Structure formats: C-alpha cells, structure tokens
Backbone atoms as SQL, in Angstrom:
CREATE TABLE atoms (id INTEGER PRIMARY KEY, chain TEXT, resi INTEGER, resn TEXT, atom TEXT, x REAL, y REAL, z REAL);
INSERT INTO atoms VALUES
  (1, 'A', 1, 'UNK', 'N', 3.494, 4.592, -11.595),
  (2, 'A', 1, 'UNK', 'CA', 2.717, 4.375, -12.788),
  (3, 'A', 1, 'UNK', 'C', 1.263, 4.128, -12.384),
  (4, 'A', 2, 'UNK', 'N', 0.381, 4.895, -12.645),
  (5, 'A', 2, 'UNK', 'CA', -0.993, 4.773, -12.067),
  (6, 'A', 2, 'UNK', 'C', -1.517, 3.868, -13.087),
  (7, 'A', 3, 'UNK', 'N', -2.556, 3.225, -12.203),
  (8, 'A', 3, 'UNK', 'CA', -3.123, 2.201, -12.857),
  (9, 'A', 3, 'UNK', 'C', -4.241, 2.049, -13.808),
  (10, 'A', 4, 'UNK', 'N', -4.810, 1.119, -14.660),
  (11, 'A', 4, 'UNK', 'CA', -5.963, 1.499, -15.535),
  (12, 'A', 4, 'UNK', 'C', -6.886, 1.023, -14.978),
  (13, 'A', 5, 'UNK', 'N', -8.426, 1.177, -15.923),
  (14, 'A', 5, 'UNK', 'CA', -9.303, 0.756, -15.320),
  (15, 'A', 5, 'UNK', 'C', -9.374, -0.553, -15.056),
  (16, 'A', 6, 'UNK', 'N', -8.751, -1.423, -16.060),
  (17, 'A', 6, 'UNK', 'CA', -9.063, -2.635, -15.995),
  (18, 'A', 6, 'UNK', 'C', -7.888, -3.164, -15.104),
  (19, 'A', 7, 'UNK', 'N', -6.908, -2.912, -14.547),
  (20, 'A', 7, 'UNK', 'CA', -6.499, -2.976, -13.184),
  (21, 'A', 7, 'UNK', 'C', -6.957, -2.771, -11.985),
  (22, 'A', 8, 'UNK', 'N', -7.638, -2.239, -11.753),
  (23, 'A', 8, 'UNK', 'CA', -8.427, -1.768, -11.210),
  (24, 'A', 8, 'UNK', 'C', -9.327, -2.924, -10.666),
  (25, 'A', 9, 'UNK', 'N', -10.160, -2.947, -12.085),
  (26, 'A', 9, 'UNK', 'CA', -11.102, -4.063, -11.969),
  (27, 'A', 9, 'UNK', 'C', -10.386, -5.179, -11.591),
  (28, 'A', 10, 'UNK', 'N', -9.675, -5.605, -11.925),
  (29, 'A', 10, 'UNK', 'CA', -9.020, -7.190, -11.263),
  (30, 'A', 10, 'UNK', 'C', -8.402, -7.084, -10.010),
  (31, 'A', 11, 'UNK', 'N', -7.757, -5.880, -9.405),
  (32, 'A', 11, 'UNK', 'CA', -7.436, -6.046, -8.343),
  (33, 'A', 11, 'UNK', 'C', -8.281, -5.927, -6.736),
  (34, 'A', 12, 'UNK', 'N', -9.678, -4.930, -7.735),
  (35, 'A', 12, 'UNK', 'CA', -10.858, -5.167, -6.627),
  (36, 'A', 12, 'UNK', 'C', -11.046, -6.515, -6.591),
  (37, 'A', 13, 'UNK', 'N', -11.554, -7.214, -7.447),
  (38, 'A', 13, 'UNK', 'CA', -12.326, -8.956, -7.728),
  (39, 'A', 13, 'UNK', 'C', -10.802, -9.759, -6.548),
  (40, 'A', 14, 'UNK', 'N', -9.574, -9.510, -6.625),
  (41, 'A', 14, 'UNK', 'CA', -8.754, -9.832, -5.918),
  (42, 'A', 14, 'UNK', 'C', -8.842, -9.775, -4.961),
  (43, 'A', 15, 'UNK', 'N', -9.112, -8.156, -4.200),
  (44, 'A', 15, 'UNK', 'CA', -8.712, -7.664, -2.828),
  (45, 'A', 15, 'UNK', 'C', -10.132, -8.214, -2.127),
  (46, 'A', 16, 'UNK', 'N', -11.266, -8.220, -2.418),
  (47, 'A', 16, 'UNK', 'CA', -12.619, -8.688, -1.940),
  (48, 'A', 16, 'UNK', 'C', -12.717, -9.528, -0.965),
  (49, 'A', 17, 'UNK', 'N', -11.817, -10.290, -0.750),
  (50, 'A', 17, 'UNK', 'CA', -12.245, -11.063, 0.197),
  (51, 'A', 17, 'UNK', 'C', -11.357, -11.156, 1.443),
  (52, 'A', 18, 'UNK', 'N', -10.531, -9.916, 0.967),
  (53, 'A', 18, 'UNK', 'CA', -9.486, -9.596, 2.330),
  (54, 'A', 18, 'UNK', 'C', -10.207, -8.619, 3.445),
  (55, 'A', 19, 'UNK', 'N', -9.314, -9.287, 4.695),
  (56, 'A', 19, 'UNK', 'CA', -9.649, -8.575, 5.700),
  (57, 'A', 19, 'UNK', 'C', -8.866, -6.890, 5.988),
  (58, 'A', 20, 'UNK', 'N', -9.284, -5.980, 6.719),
  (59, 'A', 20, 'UNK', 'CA', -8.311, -4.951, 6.524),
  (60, 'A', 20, 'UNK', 'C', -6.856, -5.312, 8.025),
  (61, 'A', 21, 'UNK', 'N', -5.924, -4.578, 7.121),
  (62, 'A', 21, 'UNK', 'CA', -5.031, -5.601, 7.963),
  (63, 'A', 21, 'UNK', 'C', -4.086, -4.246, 8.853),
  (64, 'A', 22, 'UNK', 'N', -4.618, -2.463, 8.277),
  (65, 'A', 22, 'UNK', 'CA', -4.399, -1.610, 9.004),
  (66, 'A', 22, 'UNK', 'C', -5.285, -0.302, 9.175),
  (67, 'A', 23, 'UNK', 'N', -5.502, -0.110, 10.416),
  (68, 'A', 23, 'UNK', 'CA', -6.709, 0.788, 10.922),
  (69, 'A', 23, 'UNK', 'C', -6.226, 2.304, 11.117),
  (70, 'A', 24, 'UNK', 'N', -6.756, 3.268, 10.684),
  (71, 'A', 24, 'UNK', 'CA', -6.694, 4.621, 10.954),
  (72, 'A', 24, 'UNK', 'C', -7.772, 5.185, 11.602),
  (73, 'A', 25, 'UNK', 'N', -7.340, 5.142, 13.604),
  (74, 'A', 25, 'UNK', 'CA', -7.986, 5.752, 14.676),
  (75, 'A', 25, 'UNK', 'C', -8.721, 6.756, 14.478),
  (76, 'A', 26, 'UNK', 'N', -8.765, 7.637, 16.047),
  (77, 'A', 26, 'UNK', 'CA', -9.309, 8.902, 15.727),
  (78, 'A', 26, 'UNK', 'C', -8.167, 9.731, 15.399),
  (79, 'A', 27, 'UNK', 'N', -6.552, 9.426, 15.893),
  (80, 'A', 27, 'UNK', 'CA', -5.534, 10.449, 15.350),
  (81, 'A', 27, 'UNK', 'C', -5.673, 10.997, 13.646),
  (82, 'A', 28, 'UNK', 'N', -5.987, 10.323, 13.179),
  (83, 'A', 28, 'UNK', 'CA', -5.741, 10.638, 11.964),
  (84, 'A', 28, 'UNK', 'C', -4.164, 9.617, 10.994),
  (85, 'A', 29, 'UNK', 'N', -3.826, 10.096, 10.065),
  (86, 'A', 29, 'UNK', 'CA', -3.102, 9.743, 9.714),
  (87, 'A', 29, 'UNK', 'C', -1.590, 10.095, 10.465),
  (88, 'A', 30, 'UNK', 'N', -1.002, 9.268, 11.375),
  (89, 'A', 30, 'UNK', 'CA', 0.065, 9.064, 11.793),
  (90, 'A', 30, 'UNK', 'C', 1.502, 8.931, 11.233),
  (91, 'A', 31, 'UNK', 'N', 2.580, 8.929, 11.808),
  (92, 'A', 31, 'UNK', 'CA', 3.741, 8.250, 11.196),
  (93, 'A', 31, 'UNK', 'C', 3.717, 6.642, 11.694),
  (94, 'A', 32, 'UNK', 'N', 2.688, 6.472, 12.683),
  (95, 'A', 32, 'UNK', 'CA', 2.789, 4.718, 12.924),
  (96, 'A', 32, 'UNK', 'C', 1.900, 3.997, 12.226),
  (97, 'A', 33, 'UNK', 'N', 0.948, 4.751, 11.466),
  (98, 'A', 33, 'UNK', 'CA', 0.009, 4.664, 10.588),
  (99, 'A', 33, 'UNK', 'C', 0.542, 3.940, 9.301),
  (100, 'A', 34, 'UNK', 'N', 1.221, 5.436, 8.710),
  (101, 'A', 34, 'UNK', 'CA', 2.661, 5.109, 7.459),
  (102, 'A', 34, 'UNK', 'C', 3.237, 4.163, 7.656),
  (103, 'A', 35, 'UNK', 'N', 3.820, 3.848, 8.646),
  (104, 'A', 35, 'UNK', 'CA', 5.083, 2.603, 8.883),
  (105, 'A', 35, 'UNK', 'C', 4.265, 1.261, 8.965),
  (106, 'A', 36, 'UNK', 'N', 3.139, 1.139, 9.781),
  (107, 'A', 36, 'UNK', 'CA', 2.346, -0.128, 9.174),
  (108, 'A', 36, 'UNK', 'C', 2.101, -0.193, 7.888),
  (109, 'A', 37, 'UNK', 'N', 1.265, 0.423, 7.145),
  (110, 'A', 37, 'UNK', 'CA', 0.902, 0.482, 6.085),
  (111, 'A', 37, 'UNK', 'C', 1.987, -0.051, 5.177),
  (112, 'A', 38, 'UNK', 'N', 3.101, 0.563, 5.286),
  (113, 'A', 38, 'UNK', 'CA', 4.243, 0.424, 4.152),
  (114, 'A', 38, 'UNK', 'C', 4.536, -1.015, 4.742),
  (115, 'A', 39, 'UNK', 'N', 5.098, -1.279, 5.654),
  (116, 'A', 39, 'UNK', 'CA', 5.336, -2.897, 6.149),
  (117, 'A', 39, 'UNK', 'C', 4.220, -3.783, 5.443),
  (118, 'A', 40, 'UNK', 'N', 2.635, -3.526, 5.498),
  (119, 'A', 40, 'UNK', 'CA', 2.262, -4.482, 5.183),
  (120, 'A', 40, 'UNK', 'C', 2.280, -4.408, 3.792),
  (121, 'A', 41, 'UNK', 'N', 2.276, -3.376, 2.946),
  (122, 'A', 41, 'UNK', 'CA', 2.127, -3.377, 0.993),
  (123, 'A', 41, 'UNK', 'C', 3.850, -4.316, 1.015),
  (124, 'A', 42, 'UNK', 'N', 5.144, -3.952, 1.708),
  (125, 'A', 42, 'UNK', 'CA', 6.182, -5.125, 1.521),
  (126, 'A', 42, 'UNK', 'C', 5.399, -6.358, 1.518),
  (127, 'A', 43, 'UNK', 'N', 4.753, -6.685, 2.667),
  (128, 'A', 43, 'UNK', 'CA', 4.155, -8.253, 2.947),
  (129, 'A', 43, 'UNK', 'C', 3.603, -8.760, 1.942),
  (130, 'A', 44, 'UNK', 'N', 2.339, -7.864, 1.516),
  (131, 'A', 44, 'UNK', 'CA', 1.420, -8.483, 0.612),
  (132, 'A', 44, 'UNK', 'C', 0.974, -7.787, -0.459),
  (133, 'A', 45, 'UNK', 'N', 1.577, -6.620, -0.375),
  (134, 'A', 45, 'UNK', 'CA', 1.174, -5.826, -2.152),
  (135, 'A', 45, 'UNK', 'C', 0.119, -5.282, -2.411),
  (136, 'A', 46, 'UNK', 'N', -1.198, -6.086, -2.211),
  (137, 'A', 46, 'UNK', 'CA', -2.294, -5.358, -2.394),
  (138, 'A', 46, 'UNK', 'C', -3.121, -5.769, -0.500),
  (139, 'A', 47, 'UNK', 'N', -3.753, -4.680, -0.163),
  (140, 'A', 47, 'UNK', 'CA', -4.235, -4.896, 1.214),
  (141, 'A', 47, 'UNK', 'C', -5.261, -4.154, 1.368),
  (142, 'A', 48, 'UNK', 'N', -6.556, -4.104, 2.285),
  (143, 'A', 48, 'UNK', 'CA', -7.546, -3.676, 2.830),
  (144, 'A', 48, 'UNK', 'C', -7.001, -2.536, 3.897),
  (145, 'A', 49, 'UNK', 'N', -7.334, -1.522, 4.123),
  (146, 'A', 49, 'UNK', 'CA', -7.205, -0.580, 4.958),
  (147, 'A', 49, 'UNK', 'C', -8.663, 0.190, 5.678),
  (148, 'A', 50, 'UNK', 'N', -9.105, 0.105, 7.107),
  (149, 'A', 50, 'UNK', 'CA', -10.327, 0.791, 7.796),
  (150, 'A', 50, 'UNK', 'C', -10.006, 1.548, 8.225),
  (151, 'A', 51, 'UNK', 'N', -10.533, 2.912, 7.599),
  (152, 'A', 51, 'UNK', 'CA', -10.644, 4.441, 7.761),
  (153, 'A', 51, 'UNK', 'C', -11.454, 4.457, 9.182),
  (154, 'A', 52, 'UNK', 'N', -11.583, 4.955, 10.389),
  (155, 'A', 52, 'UNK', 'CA', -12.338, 5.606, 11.076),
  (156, 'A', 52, 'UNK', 'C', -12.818, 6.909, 11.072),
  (157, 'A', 53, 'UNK', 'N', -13.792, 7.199, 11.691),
  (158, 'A', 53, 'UNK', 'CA', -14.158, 8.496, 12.334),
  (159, 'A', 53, 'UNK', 'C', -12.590, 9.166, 12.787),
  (160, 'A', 54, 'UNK', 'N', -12.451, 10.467, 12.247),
  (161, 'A', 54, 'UNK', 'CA', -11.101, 11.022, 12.711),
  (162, 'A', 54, 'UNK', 'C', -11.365, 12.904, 12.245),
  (163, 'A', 55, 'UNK', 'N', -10.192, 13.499, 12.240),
  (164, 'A', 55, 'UNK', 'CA', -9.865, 14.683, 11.985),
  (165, 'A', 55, 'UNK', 'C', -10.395, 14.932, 10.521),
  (166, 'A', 56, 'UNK', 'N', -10.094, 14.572, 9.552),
  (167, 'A', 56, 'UNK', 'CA', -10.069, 14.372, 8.201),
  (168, 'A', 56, 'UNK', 'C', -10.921, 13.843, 7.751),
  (169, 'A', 57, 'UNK', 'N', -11.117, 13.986, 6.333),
  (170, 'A', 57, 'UNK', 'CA', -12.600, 13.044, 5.694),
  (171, 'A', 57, 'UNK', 'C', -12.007, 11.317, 5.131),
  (172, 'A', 58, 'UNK', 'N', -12.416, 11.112, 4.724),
  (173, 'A', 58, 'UNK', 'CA', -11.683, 9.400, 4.532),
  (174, 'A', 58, 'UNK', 'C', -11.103, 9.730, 2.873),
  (175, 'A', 59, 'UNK', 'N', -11.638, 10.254, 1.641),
  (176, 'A', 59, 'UNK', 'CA', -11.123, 10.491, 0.630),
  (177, 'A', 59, 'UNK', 'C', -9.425, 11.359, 1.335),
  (178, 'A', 60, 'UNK', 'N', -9.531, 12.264, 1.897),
  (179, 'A', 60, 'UNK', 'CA', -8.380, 12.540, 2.107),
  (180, 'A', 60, 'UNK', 'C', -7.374, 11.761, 2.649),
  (181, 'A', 61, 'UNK', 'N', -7.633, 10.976, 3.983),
  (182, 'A', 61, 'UNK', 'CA', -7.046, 10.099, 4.284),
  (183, 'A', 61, 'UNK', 'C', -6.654, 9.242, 3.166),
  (184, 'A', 62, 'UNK', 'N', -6.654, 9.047, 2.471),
  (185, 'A', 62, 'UNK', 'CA', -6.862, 7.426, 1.889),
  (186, 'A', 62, 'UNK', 'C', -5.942, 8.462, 0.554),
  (187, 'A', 63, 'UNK', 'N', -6.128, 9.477, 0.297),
  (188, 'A', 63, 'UNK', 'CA', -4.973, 10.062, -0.984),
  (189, 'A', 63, 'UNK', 'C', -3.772, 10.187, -0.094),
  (190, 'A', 64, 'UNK', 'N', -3.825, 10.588, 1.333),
  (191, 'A', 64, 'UNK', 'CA', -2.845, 10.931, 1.720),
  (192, 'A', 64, 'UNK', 'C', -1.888, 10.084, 2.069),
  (193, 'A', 65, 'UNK', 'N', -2.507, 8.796, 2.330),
  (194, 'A', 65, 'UNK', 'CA', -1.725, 7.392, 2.819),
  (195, 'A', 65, 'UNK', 'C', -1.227, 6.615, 1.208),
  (196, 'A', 66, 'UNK', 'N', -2.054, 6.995, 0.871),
  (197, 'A', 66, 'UNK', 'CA', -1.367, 6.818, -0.783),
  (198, 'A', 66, 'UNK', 'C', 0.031, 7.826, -1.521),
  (199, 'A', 67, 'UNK', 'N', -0.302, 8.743, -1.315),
  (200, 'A', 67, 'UNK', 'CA', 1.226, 9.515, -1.084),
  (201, 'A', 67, 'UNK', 'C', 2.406, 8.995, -0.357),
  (202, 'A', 68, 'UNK', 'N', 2.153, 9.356, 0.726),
  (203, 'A', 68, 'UNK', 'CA', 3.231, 9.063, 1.562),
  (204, 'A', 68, 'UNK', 'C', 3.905, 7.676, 1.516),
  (205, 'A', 69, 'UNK', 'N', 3.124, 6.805, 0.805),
  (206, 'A', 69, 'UNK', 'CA', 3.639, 5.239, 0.909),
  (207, 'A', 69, 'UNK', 'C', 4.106, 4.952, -0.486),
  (208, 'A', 70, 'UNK', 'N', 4.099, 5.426, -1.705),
  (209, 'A', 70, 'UNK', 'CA', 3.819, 5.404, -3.023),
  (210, 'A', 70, 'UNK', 'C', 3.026, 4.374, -3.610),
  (211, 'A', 71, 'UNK', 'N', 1.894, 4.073, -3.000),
  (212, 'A', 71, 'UNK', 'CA', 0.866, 2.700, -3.333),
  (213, 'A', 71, 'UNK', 'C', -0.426, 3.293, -4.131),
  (214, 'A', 72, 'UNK', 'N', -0.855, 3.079, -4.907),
  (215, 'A', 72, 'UNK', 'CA', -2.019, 2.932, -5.908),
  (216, 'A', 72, 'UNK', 'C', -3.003, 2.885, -5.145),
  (217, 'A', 73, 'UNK', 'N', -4.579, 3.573, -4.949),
  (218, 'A', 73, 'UNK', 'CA', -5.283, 3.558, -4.085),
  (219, 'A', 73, 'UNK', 'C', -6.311, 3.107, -5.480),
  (220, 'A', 74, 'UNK', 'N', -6.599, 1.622, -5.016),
  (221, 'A', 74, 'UNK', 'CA', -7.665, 0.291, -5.739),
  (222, 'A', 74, 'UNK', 'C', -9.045, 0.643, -5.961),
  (223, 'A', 75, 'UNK', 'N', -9.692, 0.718, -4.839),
  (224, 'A', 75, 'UNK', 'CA', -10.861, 1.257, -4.496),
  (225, 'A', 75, 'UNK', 'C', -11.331, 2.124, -3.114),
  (226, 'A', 76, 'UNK', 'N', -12.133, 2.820, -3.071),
  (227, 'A', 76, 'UNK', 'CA', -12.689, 3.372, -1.598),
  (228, 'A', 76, 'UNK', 'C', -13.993, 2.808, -1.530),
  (229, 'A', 77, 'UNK', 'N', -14.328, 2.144, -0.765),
  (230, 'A', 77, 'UNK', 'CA', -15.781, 1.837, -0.688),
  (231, 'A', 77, 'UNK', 'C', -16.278, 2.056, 1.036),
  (232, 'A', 78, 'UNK', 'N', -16.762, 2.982, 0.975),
  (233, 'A', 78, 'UNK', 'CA', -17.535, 3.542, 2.448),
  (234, 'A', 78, 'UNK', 'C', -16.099, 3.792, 2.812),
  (235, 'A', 79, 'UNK', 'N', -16.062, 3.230, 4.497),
  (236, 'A', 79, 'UNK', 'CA', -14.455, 3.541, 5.196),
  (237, 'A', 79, 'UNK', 'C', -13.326, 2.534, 4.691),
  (238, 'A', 80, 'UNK', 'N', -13.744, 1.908, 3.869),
  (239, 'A', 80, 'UNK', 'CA', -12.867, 1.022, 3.573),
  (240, 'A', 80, 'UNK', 'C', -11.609, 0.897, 1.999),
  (241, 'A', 81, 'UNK', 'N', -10.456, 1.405, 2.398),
  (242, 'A', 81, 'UNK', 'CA', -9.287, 1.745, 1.455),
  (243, 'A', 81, 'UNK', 'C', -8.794, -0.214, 0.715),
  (244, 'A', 82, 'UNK', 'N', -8.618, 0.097, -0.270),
  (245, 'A', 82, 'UNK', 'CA', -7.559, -1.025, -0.856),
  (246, 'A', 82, 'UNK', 'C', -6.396, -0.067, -1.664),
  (247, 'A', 83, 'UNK', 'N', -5.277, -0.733, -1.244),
  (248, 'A', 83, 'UNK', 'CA', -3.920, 0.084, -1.730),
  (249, 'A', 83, 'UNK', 'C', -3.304, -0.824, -2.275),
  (250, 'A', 84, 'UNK', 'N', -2.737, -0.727, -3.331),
  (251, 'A', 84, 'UNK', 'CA', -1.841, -1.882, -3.849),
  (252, 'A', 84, 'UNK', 'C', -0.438, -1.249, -4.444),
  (253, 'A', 85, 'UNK', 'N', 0.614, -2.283, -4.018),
  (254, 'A', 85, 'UNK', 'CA', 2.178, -1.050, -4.778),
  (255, 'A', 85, 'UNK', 'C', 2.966, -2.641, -4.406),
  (256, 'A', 86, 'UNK', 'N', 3.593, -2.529, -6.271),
  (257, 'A', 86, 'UNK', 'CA', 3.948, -3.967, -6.927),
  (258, 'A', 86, 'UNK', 'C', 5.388, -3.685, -5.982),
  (259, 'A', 87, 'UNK', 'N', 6.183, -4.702, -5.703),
  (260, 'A', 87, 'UNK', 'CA', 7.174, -5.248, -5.295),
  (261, 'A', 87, 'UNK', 'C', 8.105, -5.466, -6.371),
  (262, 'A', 88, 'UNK', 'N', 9.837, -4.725, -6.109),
  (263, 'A', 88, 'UNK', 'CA', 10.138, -4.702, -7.434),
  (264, 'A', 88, 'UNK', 'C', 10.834, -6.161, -7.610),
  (265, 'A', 89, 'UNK', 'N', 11.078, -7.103, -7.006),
  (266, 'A', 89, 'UNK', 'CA', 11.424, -8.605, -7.312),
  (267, 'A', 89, 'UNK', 'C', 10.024, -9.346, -6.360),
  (268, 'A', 90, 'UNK', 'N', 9.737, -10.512, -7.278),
  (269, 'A', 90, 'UNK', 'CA', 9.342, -11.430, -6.855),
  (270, 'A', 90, 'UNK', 'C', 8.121, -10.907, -6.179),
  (271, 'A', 91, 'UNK', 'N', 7.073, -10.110, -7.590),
  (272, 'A', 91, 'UNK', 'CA', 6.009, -9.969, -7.054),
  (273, 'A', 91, 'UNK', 'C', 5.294, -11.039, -7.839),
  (274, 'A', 92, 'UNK', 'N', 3.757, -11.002, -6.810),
  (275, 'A', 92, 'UNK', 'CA', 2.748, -12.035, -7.002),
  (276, 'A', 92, 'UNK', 'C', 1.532, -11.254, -7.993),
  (277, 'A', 93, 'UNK', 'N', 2.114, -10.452, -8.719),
  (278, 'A', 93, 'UNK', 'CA', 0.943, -9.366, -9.083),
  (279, 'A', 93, 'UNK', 'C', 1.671, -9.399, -10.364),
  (280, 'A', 94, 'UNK', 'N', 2.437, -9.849, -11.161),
  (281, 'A', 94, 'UNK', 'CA', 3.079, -9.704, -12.419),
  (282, 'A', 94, 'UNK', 'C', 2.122, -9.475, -13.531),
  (283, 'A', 95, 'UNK', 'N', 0.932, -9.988, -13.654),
  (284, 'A', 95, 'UNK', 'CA', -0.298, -10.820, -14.488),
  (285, 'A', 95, 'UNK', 'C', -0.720, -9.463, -14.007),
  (286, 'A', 96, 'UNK', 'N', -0.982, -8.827, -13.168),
  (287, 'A', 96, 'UNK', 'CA', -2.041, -7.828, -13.128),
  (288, 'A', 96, 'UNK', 'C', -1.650, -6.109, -13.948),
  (289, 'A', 97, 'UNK', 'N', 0.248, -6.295, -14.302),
  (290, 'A', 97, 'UNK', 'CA', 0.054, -4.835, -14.853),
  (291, 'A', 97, 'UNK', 'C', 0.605, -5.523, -16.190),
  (292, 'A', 98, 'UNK', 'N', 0.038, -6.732, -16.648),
  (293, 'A', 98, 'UNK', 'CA', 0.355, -7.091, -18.096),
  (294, 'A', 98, 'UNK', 'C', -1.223, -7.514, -18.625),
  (295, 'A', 99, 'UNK', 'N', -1.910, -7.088, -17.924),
  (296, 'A', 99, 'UNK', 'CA', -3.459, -7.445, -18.044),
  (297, 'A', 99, 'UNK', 'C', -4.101, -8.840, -17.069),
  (298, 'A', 100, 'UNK', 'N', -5.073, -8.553, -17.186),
  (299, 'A', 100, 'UNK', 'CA', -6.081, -9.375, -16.374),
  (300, 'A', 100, 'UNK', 'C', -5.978, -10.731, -17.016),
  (301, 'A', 101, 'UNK', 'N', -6.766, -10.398, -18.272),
  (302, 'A', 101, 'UNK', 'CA', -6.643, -11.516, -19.265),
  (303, 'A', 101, 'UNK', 'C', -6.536, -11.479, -20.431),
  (304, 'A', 102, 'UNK', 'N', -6.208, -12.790, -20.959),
  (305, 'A', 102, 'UNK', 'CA', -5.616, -12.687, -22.269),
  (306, 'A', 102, 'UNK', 'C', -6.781, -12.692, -23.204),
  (307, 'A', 103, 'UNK', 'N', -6.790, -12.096, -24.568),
  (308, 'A', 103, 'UNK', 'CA', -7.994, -12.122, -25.488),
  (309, 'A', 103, 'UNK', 'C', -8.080, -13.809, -25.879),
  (310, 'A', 104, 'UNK', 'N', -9.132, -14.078, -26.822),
  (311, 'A', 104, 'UNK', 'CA', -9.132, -15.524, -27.116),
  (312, 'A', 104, 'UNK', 'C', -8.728, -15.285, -28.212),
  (313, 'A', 105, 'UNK', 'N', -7.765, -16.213, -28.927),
  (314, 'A', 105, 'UNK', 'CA', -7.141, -16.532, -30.535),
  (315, 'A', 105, 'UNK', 'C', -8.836, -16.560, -31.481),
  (316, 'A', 106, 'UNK', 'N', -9.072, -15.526, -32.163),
  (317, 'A', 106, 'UNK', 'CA', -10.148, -15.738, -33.373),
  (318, 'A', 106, 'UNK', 'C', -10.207, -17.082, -33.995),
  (319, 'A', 107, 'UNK', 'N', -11.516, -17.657, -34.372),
  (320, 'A', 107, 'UNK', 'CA', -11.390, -18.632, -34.875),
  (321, 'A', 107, 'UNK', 'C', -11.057, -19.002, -36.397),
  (322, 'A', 108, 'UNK', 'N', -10.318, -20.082, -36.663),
  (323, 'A', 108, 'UNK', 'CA', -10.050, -19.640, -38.301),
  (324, 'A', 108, 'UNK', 'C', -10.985, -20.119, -38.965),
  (325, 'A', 109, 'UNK', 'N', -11.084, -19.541, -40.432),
  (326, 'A', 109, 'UNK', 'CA', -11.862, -19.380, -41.166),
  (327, 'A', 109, 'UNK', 'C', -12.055, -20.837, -42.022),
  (328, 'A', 110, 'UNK', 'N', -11.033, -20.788, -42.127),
  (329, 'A', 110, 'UNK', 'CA', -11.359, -22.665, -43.433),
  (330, 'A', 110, 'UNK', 'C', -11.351, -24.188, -41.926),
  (331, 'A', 111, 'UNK', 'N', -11.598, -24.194, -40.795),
  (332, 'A', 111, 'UNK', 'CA', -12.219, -24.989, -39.806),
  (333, 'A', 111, 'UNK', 'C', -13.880, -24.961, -40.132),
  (334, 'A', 112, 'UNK', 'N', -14.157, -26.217, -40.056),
  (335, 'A', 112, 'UNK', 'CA', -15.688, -26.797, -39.912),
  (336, 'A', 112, 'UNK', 'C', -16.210, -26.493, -38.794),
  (337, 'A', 113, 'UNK', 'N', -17.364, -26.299, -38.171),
  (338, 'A', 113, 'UNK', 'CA', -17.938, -26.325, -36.867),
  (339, 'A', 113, 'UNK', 'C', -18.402, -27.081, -36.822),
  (340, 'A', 114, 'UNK', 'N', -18.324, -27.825, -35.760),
  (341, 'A', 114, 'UNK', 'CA', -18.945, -29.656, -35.662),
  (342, 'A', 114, 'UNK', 'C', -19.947, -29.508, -35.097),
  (343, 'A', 115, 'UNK', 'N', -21.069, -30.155, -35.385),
  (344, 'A', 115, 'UNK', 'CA', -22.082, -29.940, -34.324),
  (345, 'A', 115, 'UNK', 'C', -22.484, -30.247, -33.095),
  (346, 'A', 116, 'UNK', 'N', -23.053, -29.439, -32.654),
  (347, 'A', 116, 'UNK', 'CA', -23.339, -29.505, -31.271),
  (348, 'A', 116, 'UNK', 'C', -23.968, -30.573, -30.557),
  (349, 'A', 117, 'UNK', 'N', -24.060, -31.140, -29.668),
  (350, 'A', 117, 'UNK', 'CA', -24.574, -32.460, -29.367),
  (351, 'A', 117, 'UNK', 'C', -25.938, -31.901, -27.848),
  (352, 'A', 118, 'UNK', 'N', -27.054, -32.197, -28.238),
  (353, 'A', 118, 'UNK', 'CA', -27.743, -31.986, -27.182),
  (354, 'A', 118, 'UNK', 'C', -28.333, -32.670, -26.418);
C-alpha cells in the first residue's frame, strides 16, 4: 500500500535524526545488501540507508532496494535513502498509516470566549 503525502511528511520529521544503519558500496546492490536491509526494516521499520558511488545511479538503487524488500521508499535526499515497511504485529508505526494527526474538535457555537488575560 503506497504511502501518502502526509505520511510521508511524518515519517521524514521521524526518520531525521537517524543514523544510516545500511551502506551500498561500490558493488552495487547485492544479495548481502537485500538481506541487511530486510533484517534491519524487521528491527526498526523505518531506517536511513547511504547510497555510494557505484555501478548505478542512486534513484535506481534506492527503487530497486525498495522492490526487492517490499519497503516504501520515505525520502531520497542526496545519497541518502529512508525506507520504511510496517511490521504486521506489534508495530511502532500504527499512528502513522491512521494519520499523523488528529484534526481539533470545532469550537461550539453557544460557548462564551473568556477573555484573554495579558
């Protein structure tokens, strides 16, 4: 289920302050590549990934590691991938494909507004 924008948006503001936790050499995209990758989206769901200099351009890389793993590709920014792919029990991401946030209840109409104190 691909994600919206406003998933998107919350899971960048999320992933921001992570470190990348798997690197793609000069090989290119590997099968030891895949098998980290997928180990760590089990671990932690959403993760940082550093593209190198390689065979391939990094947009490709980064669709292709998204394929092969079935993970949501977050953002690309320069060499740097975020992938995220929900866990089907006992994920920590529940809140993120039911929205970011909740709207605020409108205020009702026959309430006074008290004044403001400055």
């Amino acid at each position: 289920m691909p994600l919206t924008g406003k998933e998107r948006r919350h899971l960048r503001g999320l992933g921001h302050h992570l470190e990348p936790v798997v690197l793609v050499g000069q090989s290119g995209v590997t099968e030891g590549v895949i098998a980290a990758l997928e180990q760590a989206l089990n671990d932690h769901e959403l993760i940082k990934v550093k593209i190198n200099e390689g065979p391939e351009g990094r947009h490709e890389v980064a669709d292709r590691l998204a394929e092969a793993t079935g993970s949501e590709l977050a953002q690309l920014l320069g060499r740097t991938a975020l992938f995220f792919k929900r866990r089907k029990q006992k994920s920590r991401f529940e809140d993120v494909l039911k929205g970011p946030h909740e709207p605020r209840p409108a205020p009702k109409a026959d309430e006074e507004k008290k004044p403001r104190r400055r």
